[in-house]
Short mmCIF file of C-alpha atoms and ligand atoms in Angstrom, two decimals:
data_model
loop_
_atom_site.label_atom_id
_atom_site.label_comp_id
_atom_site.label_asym_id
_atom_site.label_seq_id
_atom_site.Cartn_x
_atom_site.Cartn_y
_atom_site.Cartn_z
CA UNK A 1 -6.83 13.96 -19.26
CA UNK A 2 -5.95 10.50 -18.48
CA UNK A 3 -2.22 9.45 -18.84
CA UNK A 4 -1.76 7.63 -22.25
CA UNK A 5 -0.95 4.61 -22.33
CA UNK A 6 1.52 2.15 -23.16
CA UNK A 7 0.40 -1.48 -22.98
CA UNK A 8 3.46 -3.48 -24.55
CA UNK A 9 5.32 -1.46 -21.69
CA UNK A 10 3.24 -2.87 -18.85
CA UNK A 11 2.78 -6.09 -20.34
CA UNK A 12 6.10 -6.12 -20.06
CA UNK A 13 6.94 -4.21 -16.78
CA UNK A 14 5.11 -6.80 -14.74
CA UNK A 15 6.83 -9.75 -14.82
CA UNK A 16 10.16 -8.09 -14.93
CA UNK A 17 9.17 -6.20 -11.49
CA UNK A 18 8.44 -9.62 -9.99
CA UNK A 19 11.52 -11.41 -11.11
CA UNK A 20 13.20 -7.84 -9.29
CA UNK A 21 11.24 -8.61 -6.36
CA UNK A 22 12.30 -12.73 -5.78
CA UNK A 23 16.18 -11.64 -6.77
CA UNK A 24 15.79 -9.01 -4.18
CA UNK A 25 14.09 -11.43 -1.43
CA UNK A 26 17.11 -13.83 -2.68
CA UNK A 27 19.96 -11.01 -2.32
CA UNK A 28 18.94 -10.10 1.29
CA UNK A 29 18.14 -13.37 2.50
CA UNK A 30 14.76 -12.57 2.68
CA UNK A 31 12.20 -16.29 2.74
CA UNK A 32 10.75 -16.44 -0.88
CA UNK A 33 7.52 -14.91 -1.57
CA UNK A 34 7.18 -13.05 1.46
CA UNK A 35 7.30 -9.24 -0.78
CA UNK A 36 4.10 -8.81 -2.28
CA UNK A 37 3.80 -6.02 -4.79
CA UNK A 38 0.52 -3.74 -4.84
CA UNK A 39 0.23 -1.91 -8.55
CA UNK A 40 -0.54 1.81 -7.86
CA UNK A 41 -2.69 2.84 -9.95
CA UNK A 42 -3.34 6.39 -9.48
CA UNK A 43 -3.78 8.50 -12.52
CA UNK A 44 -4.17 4.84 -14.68
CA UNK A 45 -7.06 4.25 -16.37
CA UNK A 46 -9.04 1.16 -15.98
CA UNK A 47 -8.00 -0.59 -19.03
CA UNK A 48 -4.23 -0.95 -17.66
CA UNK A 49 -5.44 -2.20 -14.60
CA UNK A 50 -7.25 -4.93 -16.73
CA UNK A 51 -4.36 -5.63 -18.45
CA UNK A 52 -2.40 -6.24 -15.07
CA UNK A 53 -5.65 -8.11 -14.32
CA UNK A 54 -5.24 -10.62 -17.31
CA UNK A 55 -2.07 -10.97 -16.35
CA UNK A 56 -2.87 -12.75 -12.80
CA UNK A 57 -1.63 -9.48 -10.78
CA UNK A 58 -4.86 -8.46 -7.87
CA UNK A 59 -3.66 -6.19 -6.17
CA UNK A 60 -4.17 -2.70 -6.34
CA UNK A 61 -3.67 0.67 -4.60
CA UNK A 62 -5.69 3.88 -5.04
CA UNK A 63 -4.74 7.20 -3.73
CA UNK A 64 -8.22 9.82 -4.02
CA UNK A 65 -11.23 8.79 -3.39
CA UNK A 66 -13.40 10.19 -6.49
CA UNK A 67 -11.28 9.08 -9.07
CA UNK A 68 -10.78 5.67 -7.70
CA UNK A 69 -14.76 4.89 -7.54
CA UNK A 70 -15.62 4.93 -10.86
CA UNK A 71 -13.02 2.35 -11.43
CA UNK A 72 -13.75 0.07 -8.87
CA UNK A 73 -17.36 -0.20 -9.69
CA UNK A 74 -16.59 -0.41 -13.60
CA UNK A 75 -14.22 -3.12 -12.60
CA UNK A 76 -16.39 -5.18 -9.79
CA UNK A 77 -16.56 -8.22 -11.86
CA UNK A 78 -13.34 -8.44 -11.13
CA UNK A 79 -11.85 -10.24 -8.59
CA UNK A 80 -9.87 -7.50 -7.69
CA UNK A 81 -7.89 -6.39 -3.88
CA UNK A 82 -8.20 -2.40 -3.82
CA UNK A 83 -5.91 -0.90 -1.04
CA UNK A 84 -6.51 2.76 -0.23
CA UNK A 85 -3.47 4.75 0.13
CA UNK A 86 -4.41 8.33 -0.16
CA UNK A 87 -4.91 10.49 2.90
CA UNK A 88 -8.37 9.53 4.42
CA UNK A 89 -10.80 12.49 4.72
CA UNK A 90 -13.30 12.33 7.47
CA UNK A 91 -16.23 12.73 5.69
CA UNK A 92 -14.80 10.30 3.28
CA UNK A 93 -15.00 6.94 5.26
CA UNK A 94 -18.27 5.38 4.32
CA UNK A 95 -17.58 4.71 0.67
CA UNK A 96 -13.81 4.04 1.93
CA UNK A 97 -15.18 1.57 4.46
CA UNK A 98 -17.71 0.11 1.84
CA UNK A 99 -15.27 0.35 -1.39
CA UNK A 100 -12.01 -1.21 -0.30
CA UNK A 101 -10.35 -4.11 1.25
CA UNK A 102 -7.69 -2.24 2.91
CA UNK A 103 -6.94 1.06 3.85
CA UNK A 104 -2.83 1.63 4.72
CA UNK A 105 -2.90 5.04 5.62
CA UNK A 106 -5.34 5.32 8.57
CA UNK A 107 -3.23 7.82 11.82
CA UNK A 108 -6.26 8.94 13.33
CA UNK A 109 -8.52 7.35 16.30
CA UNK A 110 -11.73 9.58 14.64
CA UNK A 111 -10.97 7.97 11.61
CA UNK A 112 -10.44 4.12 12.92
CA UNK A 113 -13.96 4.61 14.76
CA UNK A 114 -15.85 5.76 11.96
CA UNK A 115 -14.30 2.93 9.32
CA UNK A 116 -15.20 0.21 12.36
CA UNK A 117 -19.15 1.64 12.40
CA UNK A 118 -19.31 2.26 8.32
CA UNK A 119 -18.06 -0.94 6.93
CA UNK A 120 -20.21 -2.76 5.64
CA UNK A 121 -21.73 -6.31 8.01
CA UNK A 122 -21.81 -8.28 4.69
CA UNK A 123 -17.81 -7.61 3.95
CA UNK A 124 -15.04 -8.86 6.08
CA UNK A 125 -13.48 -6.98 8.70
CA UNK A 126 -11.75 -3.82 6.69
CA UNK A 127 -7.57 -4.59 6.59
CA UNK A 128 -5.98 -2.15 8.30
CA UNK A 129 -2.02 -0.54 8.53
CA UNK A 130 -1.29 2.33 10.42
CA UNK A 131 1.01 4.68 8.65
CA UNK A 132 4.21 5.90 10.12
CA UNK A 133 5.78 9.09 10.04
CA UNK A 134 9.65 8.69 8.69
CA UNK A 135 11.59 11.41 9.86
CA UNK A 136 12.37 13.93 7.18
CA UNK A 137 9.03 13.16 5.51
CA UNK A 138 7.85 16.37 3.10
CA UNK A 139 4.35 15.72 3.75
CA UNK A 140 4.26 15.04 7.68
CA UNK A 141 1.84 11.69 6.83
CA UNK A 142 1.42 9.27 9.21
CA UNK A 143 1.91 9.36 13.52
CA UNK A 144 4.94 9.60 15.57
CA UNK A 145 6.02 5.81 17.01
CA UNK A 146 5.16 6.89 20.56
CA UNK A 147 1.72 7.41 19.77
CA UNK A 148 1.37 3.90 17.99
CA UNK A 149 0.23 1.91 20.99
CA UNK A 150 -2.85 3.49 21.83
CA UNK A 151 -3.68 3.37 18.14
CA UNK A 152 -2.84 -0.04 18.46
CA UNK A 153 -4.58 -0.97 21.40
CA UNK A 154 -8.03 0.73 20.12
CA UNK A 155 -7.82 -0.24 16.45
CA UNK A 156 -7.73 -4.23 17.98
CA UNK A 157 -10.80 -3.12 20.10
CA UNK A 158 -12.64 -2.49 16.63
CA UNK A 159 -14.18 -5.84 15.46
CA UNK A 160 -14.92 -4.23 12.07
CA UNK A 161 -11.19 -3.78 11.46
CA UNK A 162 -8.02 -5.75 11.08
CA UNK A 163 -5.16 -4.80 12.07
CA UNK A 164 -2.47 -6.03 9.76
CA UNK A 165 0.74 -4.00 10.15
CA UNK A 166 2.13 -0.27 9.64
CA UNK A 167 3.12 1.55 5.96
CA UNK A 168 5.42 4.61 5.88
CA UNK A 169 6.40 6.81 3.13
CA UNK A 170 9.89 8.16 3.71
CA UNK A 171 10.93 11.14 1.44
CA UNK A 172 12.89 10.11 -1.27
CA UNK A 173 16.60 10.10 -0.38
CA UNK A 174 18.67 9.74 -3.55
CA UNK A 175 21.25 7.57 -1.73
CA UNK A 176 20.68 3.38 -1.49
CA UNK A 177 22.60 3.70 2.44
CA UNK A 178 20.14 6.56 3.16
CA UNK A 179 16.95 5.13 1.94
CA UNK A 180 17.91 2.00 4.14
CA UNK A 181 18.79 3.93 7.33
CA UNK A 182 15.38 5.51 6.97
CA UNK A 183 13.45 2.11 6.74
CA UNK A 184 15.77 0.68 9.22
CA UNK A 185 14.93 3.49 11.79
CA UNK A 186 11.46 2.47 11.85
CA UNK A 187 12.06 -1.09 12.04
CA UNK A 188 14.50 -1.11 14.86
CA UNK A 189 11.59 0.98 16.68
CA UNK A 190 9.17 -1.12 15.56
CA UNK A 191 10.67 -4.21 17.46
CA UNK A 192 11.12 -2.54 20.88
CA UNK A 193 6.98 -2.81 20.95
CA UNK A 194 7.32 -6.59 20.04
CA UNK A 195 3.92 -6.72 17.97
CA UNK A 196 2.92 -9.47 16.06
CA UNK A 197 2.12 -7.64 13.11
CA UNK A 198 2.76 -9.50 9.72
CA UNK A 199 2.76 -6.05 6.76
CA UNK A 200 5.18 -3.77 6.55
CA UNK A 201 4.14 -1.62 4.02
CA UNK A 202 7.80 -0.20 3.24
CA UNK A 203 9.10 0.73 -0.66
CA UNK A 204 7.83 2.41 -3.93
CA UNK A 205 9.64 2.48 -7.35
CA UNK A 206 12.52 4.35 -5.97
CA UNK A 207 13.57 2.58 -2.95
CA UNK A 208 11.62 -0.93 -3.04
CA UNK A 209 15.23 -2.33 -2.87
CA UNK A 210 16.29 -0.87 0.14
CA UNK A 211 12.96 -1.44 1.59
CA UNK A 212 12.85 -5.31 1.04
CA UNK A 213 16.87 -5.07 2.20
CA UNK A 214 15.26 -3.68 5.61
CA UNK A 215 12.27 -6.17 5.76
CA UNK A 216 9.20 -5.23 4.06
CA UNK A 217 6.63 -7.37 2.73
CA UNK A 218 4.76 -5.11 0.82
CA UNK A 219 5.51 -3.03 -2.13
CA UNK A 220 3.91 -0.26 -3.16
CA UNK A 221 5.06 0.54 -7.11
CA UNK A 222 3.25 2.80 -9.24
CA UNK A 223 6.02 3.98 -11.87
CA UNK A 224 7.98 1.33 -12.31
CA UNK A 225 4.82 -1.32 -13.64
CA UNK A 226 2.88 1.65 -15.69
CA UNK A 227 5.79 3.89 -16.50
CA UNK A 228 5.85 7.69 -16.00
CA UNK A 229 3.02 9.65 -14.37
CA UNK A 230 1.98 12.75 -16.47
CA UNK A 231 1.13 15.57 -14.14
C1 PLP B 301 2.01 7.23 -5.62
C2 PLP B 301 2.28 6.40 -4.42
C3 PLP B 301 3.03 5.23 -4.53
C4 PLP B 301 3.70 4.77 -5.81
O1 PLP B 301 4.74 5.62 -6.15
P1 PLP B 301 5.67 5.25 -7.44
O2 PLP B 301 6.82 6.18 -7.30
O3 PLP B 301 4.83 5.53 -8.63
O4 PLP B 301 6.05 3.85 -7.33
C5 PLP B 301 3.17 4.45 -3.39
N1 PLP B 301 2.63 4.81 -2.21
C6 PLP B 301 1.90 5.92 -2.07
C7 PLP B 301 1.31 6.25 -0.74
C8 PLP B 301 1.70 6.77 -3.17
O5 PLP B 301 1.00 7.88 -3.02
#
């Protein structure tokens, strides 16, 4: 069953979660408009996505693969940004690598090869973040920081993909001091490599504050723009 919906509730969710966003980039000295906000929209059906549509918002994240499809090819008159943020199956790369415009979750060099050779000559190269593991993490997601640099340095051999930055996915601390610490962590290791990578993919409804505190440019929300998930 798809989650009902309530469409005063995101029609008015969105523009309240930007206004969050610049006061936010304002309150931690952050340059204006660097945040950008991706709508997850996992478990949403396609007419709230068209509603955040109408309402200029483009970009969107998807977590599994066969439930995200459908949507994307109901939708592809649509001008829309799809971000894959779900764990990336091996044998699930070519309609991955021929489906989205960026994938934030890729960890593995078998993966990286395969989304290089499947994606598509027609379509730009395929934006790519490599997701971190934050200590403490439930679900283990993402690599270890000393194992970044050789996914680094064969990810920019790819020509088919673009390297754009790193997401992580802490677990959900219930303090504001500890959510920080756990973005700051990464950052602070982060700079000892001295990459030039513009995303940070840090923050979802319950930390984006901390995460744009500690320097990310990308937020992931899901809850907070469609309200609660059922299930
Ligand atoms: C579900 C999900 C989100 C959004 O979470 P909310 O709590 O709904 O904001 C962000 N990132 C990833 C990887 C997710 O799976």
């Amino acid at each position: 069953m798809a989650t009902k919906i309530n469409m005063t509730a995101i029609t008015n969710n969105l523009p309240t979660i930007r206004y969050r966003v610049r006061e936010y980039e304002k309150k931690y000295r952050r340059k204006e408009n660097t945040v950008h906000v991706i709508a997850v929209s996992k478990k949403r059906p396609k007419e709230a996505i068209e509603l955040l549509y109408h309402q200029g918002h483009r970009h969107f994240g998807e977590n599994y693969l066969q439930e995200a499809l459908p949507k994307i090819q109901n939708l592809s008159k649509l001008e829309i940004i799809w971000h894959f943020i779900g764990k990336i199956q091996s044998n699930k790369t070519a309609e991955i690598a021929t489906n989205f415009d960026w994938v934030q979750t890729l960890e593995r060099p078998k993966i990286a090869v395969r989304l290089n050779a499947q994606r598509p000559e027609h379509k730009e190269p395929l934006n790519t973040l490599i997701q971190i593991n934050s200590s403490g993490e439930i679900s283990k997601s993402g690599i270890n920081m000393e194992e970044l640099p050789a996914l680094v340095k064969l990810i920019d051999s790819l020509p088919r993909l673009r390297l754009q930055g790193v997401m992580t996915m802490p677990a959900p601390h219930i303090s504001f001091d500890d959510q920080r610490k756990s973005f700051s962590t990464i950052m602070s290791a982060l700079k000892t490599f001295n990459y030039d990578l513009p995303v940070f993919s840090f923050g979802t409804s319950g930390d984006f504050e901390a995460a744009i505190a500690e320097g990310s440019t990308m937020v992931r929300l899901g809850n907070v723009i469609f309200g609660p998930r059922e299930g």
